[in-house]
Amino acid sequence: MSAPDEDPLLFDLGTGLRYFGDSMRPDELFRGTVLLSHLHWDHVQGLPFFRPLLKDGAEMTIHAPAQPDGRHPGDVLLTTIRPPLFPVHLNEMGGTVTVHRAKPEFSVGGFIVRSAEVPHNGVTCGYRVDYHDRSVAYICDHQQPDDPEQVAESVIGLCHGVDLLIHDAQYTPDDFERKRTWGHCTSEYAVTVAAAVKAKRLALFHHDPYHDDDMVDAMAARAAGLAAPHGIEVFAAAEGQSIDLDD
């Protein structure tokens, strides 16, 4: 997420982080903040491949949920991004990585950030970012409940009235029947959440790697049809896509 005169604010550290790093100028020094939802591999594996972090003077601040056993999220990262799981220790990257436990509300420059628990397999945070009169909520991995009309109060409170809701939409209904307890949801449930929180726009993401572009487009089209009576614009998020919240 970007705004005039603000350092970049990133959601998670997945493989897209490498592409973001490649988009930066070679002489550009990275200083930015990451809102890390949880510590599953697909959400942190981009960190050691973020080339700007190799430069001396680079600074990355990460906010992440504390672990149920009390471990600091920074300690978990230090134990996973190191030999023998990775050839280089995180502390040897060149730049500085600082990890904080995510608070319910905090500021990052001019961004006002709120966090709340999201149902998933393991402790997971959703985030809401308000900047002046614009707002974005990020609900990345969301376990769909047995009652597909129910939405966790923590999610409703966090996302109410946002301009853009970025939401998990990994499964088709058939996928979900086979993987009911795997921690994700259908695109139809993403619409249910968007309607419950009265979001203006819904970005479907966390696409299943076995779904090709045609499948994702079909899921987005069905979700858009379901969302139309609620006045919600729906689209499938894509690599390199930019959304102007002033539009």
Short mmCIF file of C-alpha atoms in Angstrom, two decimals:
data_model
loop_
_atom_site.label_atom_id
_atom_site.label_comp_id
_atom_site.label_asym_id
_atom_site.label_seq_id
_atom_site.Cartn_x
_atom_site.Cartn_y
_atom_site.Cartn_z
CA MET A 1 0.00 0.00 0.00
CA SER A 2 1.41 3.39 -0.95
CA ALA A 3 0.52 7.00 -0.28
CA PRO A 4 2.29 10.31 -0.94
CA ASP A 5 5.31 10.89 1.32
CA GLU A 6 4.80 7.57 3.11
CA ASP A 7 7.11 4.55 3.21
CA PRO A 8 5.55 1.43 1.62
CA LEU A 9 3.20 -0.66 3.73
CA LEU A 10 3.13 -4.32 2.66
CA PHE A 11 0.74 -7.16 3.45
CA ASP A 12 2.60 -10.41 4.10
CA LEU A 13 5.88 -11.76 2.74
CA GLY A 14 4.88 -14.28 0.09
CA THR A 15 6.42 -14.81 -3.33
CA GLY A 16 5.00 -11.50 -4.57
CA LEU A 17 7.58 -9.76 -2.37
CA ARG A 18 10.30 -10.74 -4.84
CA TYR A 19 8.44 -9.08 -7.70
CA PHE A 20 7.97 -5.95 -5.62
CA GLY A 21 11.70 -5.88 -4.92
CA ASP A 22 12.47 -6.25 -8.62
CA SER A 23 10.26 -3.22 -9.34
CA MET A 24 12.44 -0.96 -7.20
CA ARG A 25 15.30 1.07 -8.66
CA PRO A 26 18.73 -0.51 -8.06
CA ASP A 27 19.87 2.59 -6.16
CA GLU A 28 16.69 2.81 -4.06
CA LEU A 29 17.08 2.10 -0.34
CA PHE A 30 14.16 0.17 1.10
CA ARG A 31 12.50 1.39 4.26
CA GLY A 32 9.07 -0.02 4.88
CA THR A 33 6.66 -1.93 7.09
CA VAL A 34 5.04 -5.34 6.73
CA LEU A 35 1.74 -6.40 8.26
CA LEU A 36 2.26 -10.14 8.59
CA SER A 37 -0.94 -12.12 9.01
CA HIS A 38 0.65 -15.36 10.22
CA LEU A 39 3.76 -17.47 9.92
CA HIS A 40 2.71 -20.22 7.51
CA TRP A 41 5.36 -20.79 4.84
CA ASP A 42 3.39 -19.39 1.94
CA HIS A 43 3.21 -16.05 3.75
CA VAL A 44 6.89 -15.68 4.65
CA GLN A 45 8.85 -17.53 1.97
CA GLY A 46 9.45 -14.40 -0.09
CA LEU A 47 11.46 -12.69 2.66
CA PRO A 48 14.90 -14.21 1.97
CA PHE A 49 14.43 -13.50 -1.76
CA PHE A 50 13.69 -9.79 -1.29
CA ARG A 51 16.74 -8.37 -3.02
CA PRO A 52 16.51 -4.80 -1.58
CA LEU A 53 17.07 -6.30 1.88
CA LEU A 54 20.59 -7.31 0.83
CA LYS A 55 21.65 -3.66 0.77
CA ASP A 56 23.28 -2.17 3.87
CA GLY A 57 20.99 0.39 5.44
CA ALA A 58 17.75 -1.26 4.30
CA GLU A 59 15.14 -1.37 7.05
CA MET A 60 12.10 -3.62 7.31
CA THR A 61 9.70 -3.48 10.27
CA ILE A 62 7.33 -6.42 10.64
CA HIS A 63 4.19 -6.58 12.78
CA ALA A 64 3.01 -10.14 13.36
CA PRO A 65 0.83 -12.09 15.81
CA ALA A 66 2.36 -13.59 18.92
CA GLN A 67 2.31 -17.38 19.04
CA PRO A 68 -0.04 -19.39 21.28
CA ASP A 69 2.95 -20.85 23.14
CA GLY A 70 4.18 -17.34 23.95
CA ARG A 71 7.03 -17.25 21.46
CA HIS A 72 7.78 -13.90 19.87
CA PRO A 73 7.08 -13.97 16.10
CA GLY A 74 10.59 -12.65 15.47
CA ASP A 75 12.06 -15.67 17.23
CA VAL A 76 10.04 -17.97 14.97
CA LEU A 77 11.35 -16.26 11.84
CA LEU A 78 14.91 -16.49 13.13
CA THR A 79 14.53 -20.24 13.69
CA THR A 80 13.12 -20.91 10.22
CA ILE A 81 15.14 -18.62 7.94
CA ARG A 82 18.50 -20.13 8.82
CA PRO A 83 20.52 -23.29 8.13
CA PRO A 84 19.62 -26.07 7.59
CA LEU A 85 16.23 -24.85 6.31
CA PHE A 86 17.80 -21.98 4.36
CA PRO A 87 21.50 -21.45 3.57
CA VAL A 88 21.68 -17.91 4.99
CA HIS A 89 20.59 -16.68 8.41
CA LEU A 90 18.05 -13.86 8.39
CA ASN A 91 20.48 -11.68 10.35
CA GLU A 92 23.04 -12.01 7.56
CA MET A 93 20.90 -10.44 4.85
CA GLY A 94 22.56 -7.01 5.00
CA GLY A 95 19.61 -4.84 5.96
CA THR A 96 17.85 -4.75 9.31
CA VAL A 97 14.67 -6.67 10.10
CA THR A 98 12.76 -5.69 13.24
CA VAL A 99 9.74 -7.70 14.36
CA HIS A 100 7.00 -6.50 16.73
CA ARG A 101 3.95 -8.22 18.13
CA ALA A 102 0.94 -6.74 16.37
CA LYS A 103 -1.08 -4.49 18.66
CA PRO A 104 -4.84 -3.96 18.30
CA GLU A 105 -4.13 -0.44 16.99
CA PHE A 106 -0.95 1.39 16.02
CA SER A 107 0.34 3.97 13.58
CA VAL A 108 2.81 3.59 10.71
CA GLY A 109 3.61 7.08 9.52
CA GLY A 110 0.27 8.52 8.47
CA PHE A 111 -1.38 5.07 8.26
CA ILE A 112 -3.66 4.03 11.12
CA VAL A 113 -3.54 0.24 11.48
CA ARG A 114 -5.90 -2.03 13.37
CA SER A 115 -5.56 -5.79 13.80
CA ALA A 116 -7.95 -8.52 14.88
CA GLU A 117 -8.00 -12.30 15.02
CA VAL A 118 -9.29 -14.17 11.97
CA PRO A 119 -10.45 -17.82 12.17
CA HIS A 120 -7.77 -20.00 10.53
CA ASN A 121 -5.58 -22.99 11.34
CA GLY A 122 -3.25 -21.29 13.79
CA VAL A 123 -3.21 -17.75 15.15
CA THR A 124 -3.86 -15.31 12.31
CA CYS A 125 -4.36 -11.56 12.15
CA GLY A 126 -6.44 -9.54 9.76
CA TYR A 127 -5.53 -5.91 9.27
CA ARG A 128 -7.36 -2.68 8.50
CA VAL A 129 -5.48 0.37 7.29
CA ASP A 130 -7.06 3.82 7.30
CA TYR A 131 -5.38 6.73 5.56
CA HIS A 132 -7.24 10.04 5.63
CA ASP A 133 -10.73 9.06 4.36
CA ARG A 134 -9.76 5.80 2.62
CA SER A 135 -9.62 2.29 4.09
CA VAL A 136 -8.39 -1.19 3.16
CA ALA A 137 -8.93 -4.46 5.03
CA TYR A 138 -6.80 -7.56 4.48
CA ILE A 139 -8.30 -10.93 5.44
CA CYS A 140 -5.94 -13.41 3.87
CA ASP A 141 -6.70 -16.90 5.23
CA HIS A 142 -10.22 -17.29 6.56
CA GLN A 143 -11.70 -20.58 7.72
CA GLN A 144 -15.25 -20.76 6.40
CA PRO A 145 -17.63 -21.84 9.18
CA ASP A 146 -20.09 -24.72 8.94
CA ASP A 147 -22.87 -22.13 8.66
CA PRO A 148 -21.87 -20.17 5.53
CA GLU A 149 -23.98 -17.21 6.62
CA GLN A 150 -22.02 -16.63 9.82
CA VAL A 151 -19.13 -14.16 9.98
CA ALA A 152 -16.89 -13.78 13.03
CA GLU A 153 -17.57 -10.63 15.02
CA SER A 154 -13.85 -9.84 15.01
CA VAL A 155 -13.89 -9.74 11.20
CA ILE A 156 -17.06 -7.64 11.03
CA GLY A 157 -15.68 -5.12 13.51
CA LEU A 158 -12.38 -4.83 11.69
CA CYS A 159 -13.73 -4.49 8.16
CA HIS A 160 -16.94 -2.52 8.54
CA GLY A 161 -17.44 0.01 5.74
CA VAL A 162 -14.02 -0.40 4.07
CA ASP A 163 -13.41 0.93 0.60
CA LEU A 164 -11.53 -2.23 -0.36
CA LEU A 165 -11.69 -5.68 1.20
CA ILE A 166 -8.89 -8.03 0.13
CA HIS A 167 -10.18 -11.48 1.01
CA ASP A 168 -9.33 -15.17 0.78
CA ALA A 169 -11.25 -16.87 -2.04
CA GLN A 170 -9.24 -20.03 -2.64
CA TYR A 171 -11.94 -22.65 -3.03
CA THR A 172 -14.84 -23.53 -5.25
CA PRO A 173 -17.72 -25.18 -3.34
CA ASP A 174 -16.44 -28.59 -4.48
CA ASP A 175 -12.92 -27.75 -3.28
CA PHE A 176 -14.31 -26.74 0.08
CA GLU A 177 -16.21 -30.00 0.51
CA ARG A 178 -12.91 -31.88 0.18
CA LYS A 179 -10.93 -29.46 2.37
CA ARG A 180 -13.46 -28.18 4.88
CA THR A 181 -10.94 -27.84 7.72
CA TRP A 182 -7.93 -26.57 5.77
CA GLY A 183 -8.40 -22.95 6.86
CA HIS A 184 -9.74 -21.29 3.71
CA CYS A 185 -13.04 -20.36 2.12
CA THR A 186 -14.97 -20.10 -1.12
CA SER A 187 -15.36 -17.02 -3.28
CA GLU A 188 -19.06 -17.18 -2.40
CA TYR A 189 -18.20 -16.84 1.29
CA ALA A 190 -15.93 -13.89 0.49
CA VAL A 191 -19.02 -12.17 -0.92
CA THR A 192 -20.93 -13.02 2.26
CA VAL A 193 -18.23 -11.33 4.31
CA ALA A 194 -18.11 -8.30 2.01
CA ALA A 195 -21.88 -7.89 2.25
CA ALA A 196 -21.85 -8.30 6.04
CA VAL A 197 -19.25 -5.55 6.47
CA LYS A 198 -20.73 -3.33 3.72
CA ALA A 199 -17.47 -3.15 1.77
CA LYS A 200 -17.45 -1.09 -1.41
CA ARG A 201 -15.04 -3.31 -3.37
CA LEU A 202 -13.92 -6.90 -2.96
CA ALA A 203 -10.60 -8.23 -4.24
CA LEU A 204 -10.55 -12.02 -4.42
CA PHE A 205 -7.13 -13.50 -3.78
CA HIS A 206 -5.15 -16.40 -2.32
CA HIS A 207 -5.94 -18.18 -5.58
CA ASP A 208 -5.48 -21.94 -5.58
CA PRO A 209 -2.31 -22.82 -7.55
CA TYR A 210 -4.30 -25.50 -9.39
CA HIS A 211 -6.78 -22.92 -10.70
CA ASP A 212 -5.77 -21.41 -14.05
CA ASP A 213 -6.74 -17.92 -15.21
CA ASP A 214 -9.98 -19.15 -16.80
CA MET A 215 -11.03 -20.80 -13.55
CA VAL A 216 -10.21 -17.68 -11.52
CA ASP A 217 -12.12 -15.52 -14.00
CA ALA A 218 -15.14 -17.82 -13.76
CA MET A 219 -15.06 -17.70 -9.95
CA ALA A 220 -14.79 -13.90 -10.03
CA ALA A 221 -17.70 -13.63 -12.46
CA ARG A 222 -19.93 -15.76 -10.24
CA ALA A 223 -18.90 -13.77 -7.16
CA ALA A 224 -19.61 -10.51 -8.99
CA GLY A 225 -23.11 -11.72 -9.79
CA LEU A 226 -23.76 -12.57 -6.15
CA ALA A 227 -22.35 -9.23 -4.98
CA ALA A 228 -24.21 -7.03 -7.48
CA PRO A 229 -27.45 -6.79 -5.41
CA HIS A 230 -25.33 -5.45 -2.54
CA GLY A 231 -23.68 -2.80 -4.72
CA ILE A 232 -20.23 -4.37 -4.26
CA GLU A 233 -17.67 -4.33 -7.07
CA VAL A 234 -15.78 -7.64 -7.30
CA PHE A 235 -12.58 -8.51 -9.13
CA ALA A 236 -9.84 -11.14 -8.98
CA ALA A 237 -6.53 -9.76 -7.73
CA ALA A 238 -3.57 -10.30 -10.07
CA GLU A 239 0.21 -9.92 -9.92
CA GLY A 240 1.29 -6.34 -10.55
CA GLN A 241 -2.23 -4.93 -10.28
CA SER A 242 -2.71 -1.45 -8.82
CA ILE A 243 -5.93 -0.12 -7.33
CA ASP A 244 -6.45 3.62 -6.89
CA LEU A 245 -8.74 4.14 -3.92
CA ASP A 246 -9.57 7.66 -5.13
CA ASP A 247 -11.33 6.27 -8.21
#
